[in-house]
Coordinates of C-alpha atoms and ligand atoms in Angstrom, one line a residue:
M27 CA -12.2 -7.8 14.7
H28 CA -10.4 -8.2 11.3
R29 CA -6.7 -8.6 11.1
I30 CA -4.8 -6.8 8.4
A31 CA -1.1 -6.4 7.4
V32 CA 0.4 -3.3 5.8
F33 CA 3.5 -3.3 3.6
A34 CA 5.5 -0.1 3.1
S35 CA 8.9 1.0 2.0
G36 CA 9.0 4.7 2.8
A37 CA 7.4 7.4 4.9
G38 CA 4.4 5.2 5.9
T39 CA 1.8 7.9 6.0
N40 CA -0.8 5.6 4.6
F41 CA 0.2 2.9 7.1
E42 CA -0.3 5.5 9.9
A43 CA -3.7 6.5 8.5
I44 CA -4.9 2.9 8.4
A45 CA -3.5 2.2 11.9
Q46 CA -5.1 5.3 13.4
A47 CA -8.5 4.3 11.8
C48 CA -8.1 0.9 13.5
I49 CA -7.3 2.6 16.9
S50 CA -10.2 5.1 16.6
G51 CA -12.6 2.3 15.8
Q52 CA -13.4 3.7 12.3
L53 CA -12.2 0.3 11.0
D54 CA -13.2 -2.9 12.8
A55 CA -9.7 -4.2 12.4
T56 CA -6.3 -4.3 13.8
V57 CA -3.0 -3.9 12.0
A58 CA -1.4 -7.2 13.0
L59 CA 1.9 -6.6 11.2
L60 CA 3.9 -4.0 9.2
V61 CA 6.2 -5.5 6.6
C62 CA 9.0 -3.2 5.5
D63 CA 11.8 -3.9 3.1
K64 CA 13.8 -0.8 4.3
P65 CA 14.8 -1.1 7.9
A66 CA 15.7 2.6 8.1
A67 CA 12.3 3.7 6.7
E68 CA 10.1 6.2 8.6
A69 CA 7.3 3.6 8.4
V70 CA 9.3 1.3 10.8
A71 CA 9.7 4.1 13.4
R72 CA 5.9 4.8 13.1
A73 CA 5.2 1.1 13.9
E74 CA 7.4 1.3 16.9
R75 CA 5.6 4.4 18.1
L76 CA 2.2 2.8 17.5
G77 CA 3.3 -0.5 19.2
I78 CA 2.6 -2.5 16.0
E79 CA 4.7 -5.5 15.3
C80 CA 7.1 -4.9 12.4
F81 CA 9.0 -7.3 10.1
A82 CA 11.8 -5.1 8.7
F83 CA 14.1 -6.9 6.4
N84 CA 16.8 -6.2 3.8
P85 CA 16.1 -8.1 0.6
K86 CA 19.9 -8.3 0.0
D87 CA 20.2 -10.6 3.0
Y88 CA 18.2 -13.3 1.1
A89 CA 19.4 -15.3 -1.9
T90 CA 16.0 -14.9 -3.7
K91 CA 12.6 -13.1 -3.5
S92 CA 11.0 -16.5 -2.8
E93 CA 13.1 -16.9 0.4
Y94 CA 12.0 -13.7 2.0
E95 CA 8.5 -14.0 0.8
Q96 CA 8.3 -17.4 2.4
Q97 CA 9.2 -15.8 5.7
I98 CA 6.5 -13.2 5.1
V99 CA 3.9 -15.8 4.3
A100 CA 4.7 -17.7 7.5
L101 CA 4.3 -14.5 9.5
L102 CA 1.0 -13.6 7.8
D103 CA -0.3 -17.1 8.4
S104 CA 0.7 -17.2 12.1
R105 CA -0.8 -13.7 12.7
G106 CA -4.1 -14.7 11.1
V107 CA -4.0 -11.9 8.5
E108 CA -7.0 -11.7 6.2
L109 CA -6.1 -8.7 4.0
V110 CA -2.7 -7.4 2.9
C111 CA -2.6 -3.6 2.1
L112 CA 0.4 -2.5 0.1
A113 CA 1.0 1.2 0.9
G114 CA 4.1 2.4 -0.9
Y115 CA 5.7 -1.0 -0.9
M116 CA 8.0 -0.5 -3.9
R117 CA 8.6 -4.2 -4.8
I118 CA 6.8 -6.5 -7.2
V119 CA 4.9 -9.1 -5.3
G120 CA 6.4 -12.5 -6.2
E121 CA 4.9 -15.9 -6.8
K122 CA 5.3 -17.1 -3.3
L123 CA 3.2 -14.4 -1.7
L124 CA 0.7 -14.3 -4.6
S125 CA 0.0 -18.1 -4.5
A126 CA -0.6 -17.9 -0.7
Y127 CA -2.5 -14.5 -0.5
G128 CA -3.7 -13.9 -4.1
G129 CA -7.2 -12.2 -4.1
R130 CA -6.4 -10.9 -0.6
I131 CA -3.8 -8.2 -1.5
I132 CA -4.6 -4.6 -2.5
N133 CA -2.4 -1.7 -3.5
I134 CA -2.7 2.1 -3.7
H135 CA -1.1 3.9 -6.6
P136 CA -0.8 7.6 -7.2
S137 CA -2.3 7.7 -10.8
L138 CA -5.4 6.9 -12.7
L139 CA -4.4 3.4 -13.7
P140 CA -3.8 2.0 -16.3
A141 CA -2.0 5.3 -17.0
F142 CA 1.4 5.8 -15.3
A143 CA 2.0 2.5 -13.7
G144 CA 5.3 1.9 -11.9
A145 CA 7.6 4.2 -10.0
R146 CA 7.5 8.0 -10.2
A147 CA 3.8 8.0 -11.3
V148 CA 3.2 11.6 -10.4
E149 CA 6.4 12.8 -12.1
Q150 CA 5.5 10.7 -15.2
A151 CA 2.1 12.3 -15.4
I152 CA 3.6 15.9 -15.0
E153 CA 6.1 15.2 -17.7
Y154 CA 3.2 14.1 -19.9
G155 CA 1.3 17.4 -19.1
V156 CA -1.8 15.8 -17.7
K157 CA -4.5 18.0 -16.2
V158 CA -6.4 15.4 -14.3
F159 CA -4.5 13.4 -11.8
G160 CA -5.8 10.7 -9.5
I161 CA -5.4 7.8 -7.1
T162 CA -6.2 4.1 -7.8
I163 CA -6.8 1.2 -5.4
H164 CA -6.6 -2.2 -7.1
W165 CA -6.3 -5.9 -6.5
V166 CA -2.7 -7.1 -6.8
D167 CA -1.8 -9.8 -9.4
Q168 CA 1.4 -10.7 -11.2
T169 CA 1.3 -7.6 -13.4
L170 CA 2.9 -4.3 -12.4
D171 CA 0.1 -2.1 -11.0
G172 CA -2.2 -4.0 -13.3
G173 CA -4.8 -5.9 -11.2
K174 CA -8.5 -5.2 -11.3
I175 CA -9.5 -1.7 -10.1
I176 CA -11.5 -1.4 -6.9
A177 CA -11.7 2.4 -6.4
Q178 CA -10.5 5.6 -8.2
Q179 CA -10.6 9.2 -7.5
A180 CA -9.5 12.0 -9.8
F181 CA -8.5 15.6 -9.1
N182 CA -7.7 18.5 -11.4
Y183 CA -4.4 20.2 -11.2
E184 CA -2.7 22.5 -13.7
G185 CA 1.0 23.0 -13.1
D186 CA 4.2 21.2 -12.7
D187 CA 4.9 21.1 -9.0
A188 CA 5.2 17.4 -8.2
E189 CA 5.3 18.1 -4.4
E190 CA 2.0 19.8 -4.6
V191 CA 0.4 17.0 -6.5
H192 CA 1.8 14.5 -4.0
R193 CA 0.4 16.6 -1.1
I194 CA -3.1 16.8 -2.7
G195 CA -2.9 13.1 -3.6
Q196 CA -1.9 11.9 -0.2
Q197 CA -4.8 13.6 1.5
I198 CA -7.1 11.7 -0.8
E199 CA -5.2 8.5 -0.4
H200 CA -5.5 8.4 3.4
R201 CA -9.2 8.8 3.4
M202 CA -9.8 6.6 0.3
Y203 CA -7.6 3.7 1.6
V204 CA -9.5 3.5 4.9
E205 CA -12.9 3.7 3.2
T206 CA -12.0 1.0 0.7
I207 CA -10.6 -1.3 3.4
K208 CA -13.7 -0.8 5.3
K209 CA -15.9 -1.9 2.4
I210 CA -13.8 -4.9 1.6
L211 CA -13.9 -6.1 5.2
Q212 CA -17.6 -5.5 5.5
N213 CA -18.1 -7.7 2.4
K214 CA -16.3 -10.5 4.1
E215 CA -18.7 -10.5 7.1
Ligands
GAR15 C1 1.9 6.7 -1.8 O1 1.6 7.9 -2.4 C2 1.5 5.5 -2.7 O2 0.4 5.9 -3.6 C3 2.8 5.3 -3.5 O3 3.8 5.5 -2.6 C4 3.4 6.5 -1.6 C5 3.7 6.0 -0.3 O4 3.5 7.0 0.7 N1 2.8 4.0 -4.1 C6 3.3 3.8 -5.3 O5 3.9 4.6 -6.0 C7 3.1 2.3 -5.8 N2 3.5 2.1 -7.1 P1 3.5 6.7 2.2 O6 4.7 5.8 2.5 O7 3.6 8.0 2.9 O8 2.2 5.9 2.5

Protein backbone atom coordinates (compact mmCIF):
# COMPACT_ATOMS: atom_id res chain seq x y z
CA MET A 1 0.00 0.00 0.00
CA HIS A 2 1.53 3.29 -1.12
CA ARG A 3 1.47 6.37 1.06
CA ILE A 4 0.71 9.74 -0.44
CA ALA A 5 0.18 13.28 0.83
CA VAL A 6 -2.15 15.87 -0.66
CA PHE A 7 -1.61 19.62 -0.34
CA ALA A 8 -4.61 21.95 -0.74
CA SER A 9 -5.62 25.54 -0.01
CA GLY A 10 -9.30 25.64 -0.85
CA ALA A 11 -12.36 23.50 -1.44
CA GLY A 12 -10.42 20.25 -1.60
CA THR A 13 -12.56 18.48 -4.20
CA ASN A 14 -9.46 16.93 -5.78
CA PHE A 15 -8.26 15.88 -2.33
CA GLU A 16 -11.62 14.21 -1.72
CA ALA A 17 -11.56 12.45 -5.12
CA ILE A 18 -8.09 11.06 -4.36
CA ALA A 19 -9.06 10.04 -0.83
CA GLN A 20 -12.25 8.31 -2.05
CA ALA A 21 -10.25 6.44 -4.71
CA CYS A 22 -7.99 5.17 -1.92
CA ILE A 23 -10.96 4.16 0.23
CA SER A 24 -12.69 2.34 -2.64
CA GLY A 25 -9.50 0.48 -3.56
CA GLN A 26 -9.26 2.13 -6.99
CA LEU A 27 -5.86 3.33 -5.80
CA ASP A 28 -3.57 0.97 -3.92
CA ALA A 29 -2.68 3.84 -1.62
CA THR A 30 -3.65 5.72 1.48
CA VAL A 31 -3.68 9.48 2.00
CA ALA A 32 -1.37 9.65 4.99
CA LEU A 33 -1.57 13.42 5.35
CA LEU A 34 -3.38 16.52 4.12
CA VAL A 35 -1.30 19.69 4.27
CA CYS A 36 -3.29 22.92 4.15
CA ASP A 37 -2.04 26.49 4.44
CA LYS A 38 -5.55 27.81 5.22
CA PRO A 39 -6.91 26.40 8.49
CA ALA A 40 -10.46 27.55 7.61
CA ALA A 41 -10.46 25.90 4.17
CA GLU A 42 -13.14 23.37 3.29
CA ALA A 43 -10.37 20.86 2.56
CA VAL A 44 -9.60 20.74 6.31
CA ALA A 45 -13.22 19.89 7.14
CA ARG A 46 -13.16 17.16 4.49
CA ALA A 47 -10.06 15.64 6.09
CA GLU A 48 -11.80 15.61 9.49
CA ARG A 49 -14.86 13.94 7.97
CA LEU A 50 -12.68 11.34 6.23
CA GLY A 51 -10.53 10.72 9.31
CA ILE A 52 -7.37 11.77 7.50
CA GLU A 53 -4.58 13.43 9.44
CA CYS A 54 -4.26 17.09 8.58
CA PHE A 55 -1.48 19.60 9.12
CA ALA A 56 -3.24 22.97 8.84
CA PHE A 57 -0.99 25.95 9.36
CA ASN A 58 -0.94 29.69 8.87
CA PRO A 59 2.21 30.77 6.99
CA LYS A 60 2.07 34.10 8.87
CA ASP A 61 2.91 32.23 12.08
CA TYR A 62 6.35 31.40 10.65
CA ALA A 63 9.26 33.77 10.02
CA THR A 64 10.13 32.14 6.68
CA LYS A 65 8.84 29.64 4.11
CA SER A 66 11.82 27.48 4.95
CA GLU A 67 10.61 27.20 8.57
CA TYR A 68 7.17 25.85 7.81
CA GLU A 69 8.47 23.67 4.98
CA GLN A 70 10.95 22.11 7.38
CA GLN A 71 8.03 21.12 9.58
CA ILE A 72 6.19 19.72 6.54
CA VAL A 73 9.25 17.69 5.45
CA ALA A 74 9.55 16.21 8.96
CA LEU A 75 5.89 15.16 8.82
CA LEU A 76 6.20 13.67 5.33
CA ASP A 77 9.32 11.76 6.41
CA SER A 78 7.76 10.40 9.58
CA ARG A 79 4.57 9.32 7.76
CA GLY A 80 6.59 7.52 5.05
CA VAL A 81 5.11 9.57 2.19
CA GLU A 82 6.26 8.50 -1.29
CA LEU A 83 4.36 10.96 -3.46
CA VAL A 84 3.13 14.50 -2.83
CA CYS A 85 0.09 15.62 -4.83
CA LEU A 86 -0.55 19.36 -4.96
CA ALA A 87 -4.28 19.89 -5.44
CA GLY A 88 -5.07 23.58 -5.45
CA TYR A 89 -2.16 24.39 -3.12
CA MET A 90 -1.74 28.05 -3.97
CA ARG A 91 1.86 28.49 -2.83
CA ILE A 92 5.14 28.16 -4.61
CA VAL A 93 7.03 25.16 -3.32
CA GLY A 94 10.28 26.32 -1.75
CA GLU A 95 13.81 24.99 -1.67
CA LYS A 96 13.40 23.06 1.56
CA LEU A 97 10.56 20.92 0.26
CA LEU A 98 12.03 20.59 -3.23
CA SER A 99 15.42 19.46 -2.03
CA ALA A 100 13.80 16.78 0.15
CA TYR A 101 10.98 15.68 -2.18
CA GLY A 102 12.03 16.88 -5.67
CA GLY A 103 10.98 14.35 -8.33
CA ARG A 104 8.22 13.13 -6.03
CA ILE A 105 5.88 16.15 -6.19
CA ILE A 106 3.14 16.56 -8.82
CA ASN A 107 0.63 19.35 -9.43
CA ILE A 108 -2.67 19.73 -11.25
CA HIS A 109 -3.35 22.97 -13.07
CA PRO A 110 -6.52 24.14 -14.87
CA SER A 111 -4.97 25.10 -18.22
CA LEU A 112 -3.01 23.58 -21.06
CA LEU A 113 0.44 24.53 -19.78
CA PRO A 114 2.65 26.30 -20.64
CA ALA A 115 -0.28 28.61 -21.42
CA PHE A 116 -1.84 30.42 -18.47
CA ALA A 117 0.40 29.46 -15.57
CA GLY A 118 -0.24 30.93 -12.13
CA ALA A 119 -3.44 32.00 -10.42
CA ARG A 120 -6.78 32.54 -12.20
CA ALA A 121 -5.78 30.31 -15.12
CA VAL A 122 -9.36 29.81 -16.33
CA GLU A 123 -10.15 33.52 -16.09
CA GLN A 124 -6.93 34.37 -17.93
CA ALA A 125 -7.85 31.94 -20.72
CA ILE A 126 -11.37 33.40 -21.02
CA GLU A 127 -9.97 36.93 -21.19
CA TYR A 128 -7.74 35.71 -24.00
CA GLY A 129 -10.73 34.27 -25.84
CA VAL A 130 -9.44 30.71 -26.07
CA LYS A 131 -11.75 28.04 -27.48
CA VAL A 132 -9.83 25.00 -26.25
CA PHE A 133 -9.36 24.75 -22.49
CA GLY A 134 -7.70 21.99 -20.56
CA ILE A 135 -6.07 20.43 -17.55
CA THR A 136 -2.39 19.63 -16.99
CA ILE A 137 -0.66 17.40 -14.46
CA HIS A 138 3.07 18.02 -14.18
CA TRP A 139 6.12 17.40 -12.04
CA VAL A 140 6.90 20.28 -9.71
CA ASP A 141 10.21 22.08 -9.91
CA GLN A 142 11.37 25.56 -8.88
CA THR A 143 9.45 27.26 -11.72
CA LEU A 144 5.83 28.39 -11.43
CA ASP A 145 3.66 25.66 -13.04
CA GLY A 146 6.70 24.89 -15.22
CA GLY A 147 7.85 21.32 -14.51
CA LYS A 148 7.76 18.49 -17.03
CA ILE A 149 4.25 17.56 -18.17
CA ILE A 150 2.89 14.12 -17.25
CA ALA A 151 -0.68 14.28 -18.57
CA GLN A 152 -2.97 16.73 -20.34
CA GLN A 153 -6.56 16.76 -21.41
CA ALA A 154 -8.27 19.39 -23.54
CA PHE A 155 -11.92 20.31 -23.94
CA ASN A 156 -13.74 22.68 -26.23
CA TYR A 157 -15.78 25.52 -24.80
CA GLU A 158 -17.07 28.64 -26.50
CA GLY A 159 -18.26 31.33 -24.15
CA ASP A 160 -17.18 33.39 -21.20
CA ASP A 161 -18.73 31.69 -18.18
CA ALA A 162 -15.75 30.95 -15.92
CA GLU A 163 -17.90 28.94 -13.49
CA GLU A 164 -19.02 26.64 -16.27
CA VAL A 165 -15.41 26.10 -17.39
CA HIS A 166 -14.40 25.35 -13.78
CA ARG A 167 -17.27 22.87 -13.48
CA ILE A 168 -16.33 21.01 -16.68
CA GLY A 169 -12.64 21.15 -15.80
CA GLN A 170 -13.05 19.82 -12.28
CA GLN A 171 -14.93 16.74 -13.46
CA ILE A 172 -11.99 16.00 -15.75
CA GLU A 173 -9.49 16.79 -12.98
CA HIS A 174 -10.91 14.34 -10.48
CA ARG A 175 -10.77 11.41 -12.89
CA MET A 176 -7.46 12.43 -14.44
CA TYR A 177 -5.67 12.99 -11.13
CA VAL A 178 -6.62 9.54 -9.82
CA GLU A 179 -5.60 7.84 -13.10
CA THR A 180 -2.26 9.66 -13.20
CA ILE A 181 -1.44 8.87 -9.55
CA LYS A 182 -2.29 5.25 -10.26
CA LYS A 183 0.17 5.12 -13.19
CA ILE A 184 2.95 6.82 -11.22
CA LEU A 185 2.52 4.44 -8.27
CA GLN A 186 2.41 1.40 -10.57
CA ASN A 187 5.70 2.51 -12.16
CA LYS A 188 7.26 2.53 -8.70
CA GLU A 189 6.39 -1.15 -8.11
C1 LIG B 1 -8.23 22.98 -9.09
O1 LIG B 1 -9.07 23.30 -10.17
C2 LIG B 1 -6.77 23.05 -9.51
O2 LIG B 1 -6.57 22.76 -10.85
C3 LIG B 1 -6.45 24.50 -9.22
O3 LIG B 1 -7.12 24.78 -8.03
C4 LIG B 1 -8.33 24.04 -8.00
C5 LIG B 1 -8.49 23.44 -6.63
O4 LIG B 1 -9.77 22.86 -6.48
N1 LIG B 1 -5.02 24.68 -9.10
C6 LIG B 1 -4.36 25.75 -9.51
O5 LIG B 1 -4.90 26.73 -10.01
C7 LIG B 1 -2.85 25.67 -9.34
N2 LIG B 1 -2.17 26.75 -9.96
P1 LIG B 1 -10.09 21.89 -5.28
O6 LIG B 1 -9.59 22.58 -4.00
O7 LIG B 1 -11.58 21.76 -5.28
O8 LIG B 1 -9.40 20.61 -5.52
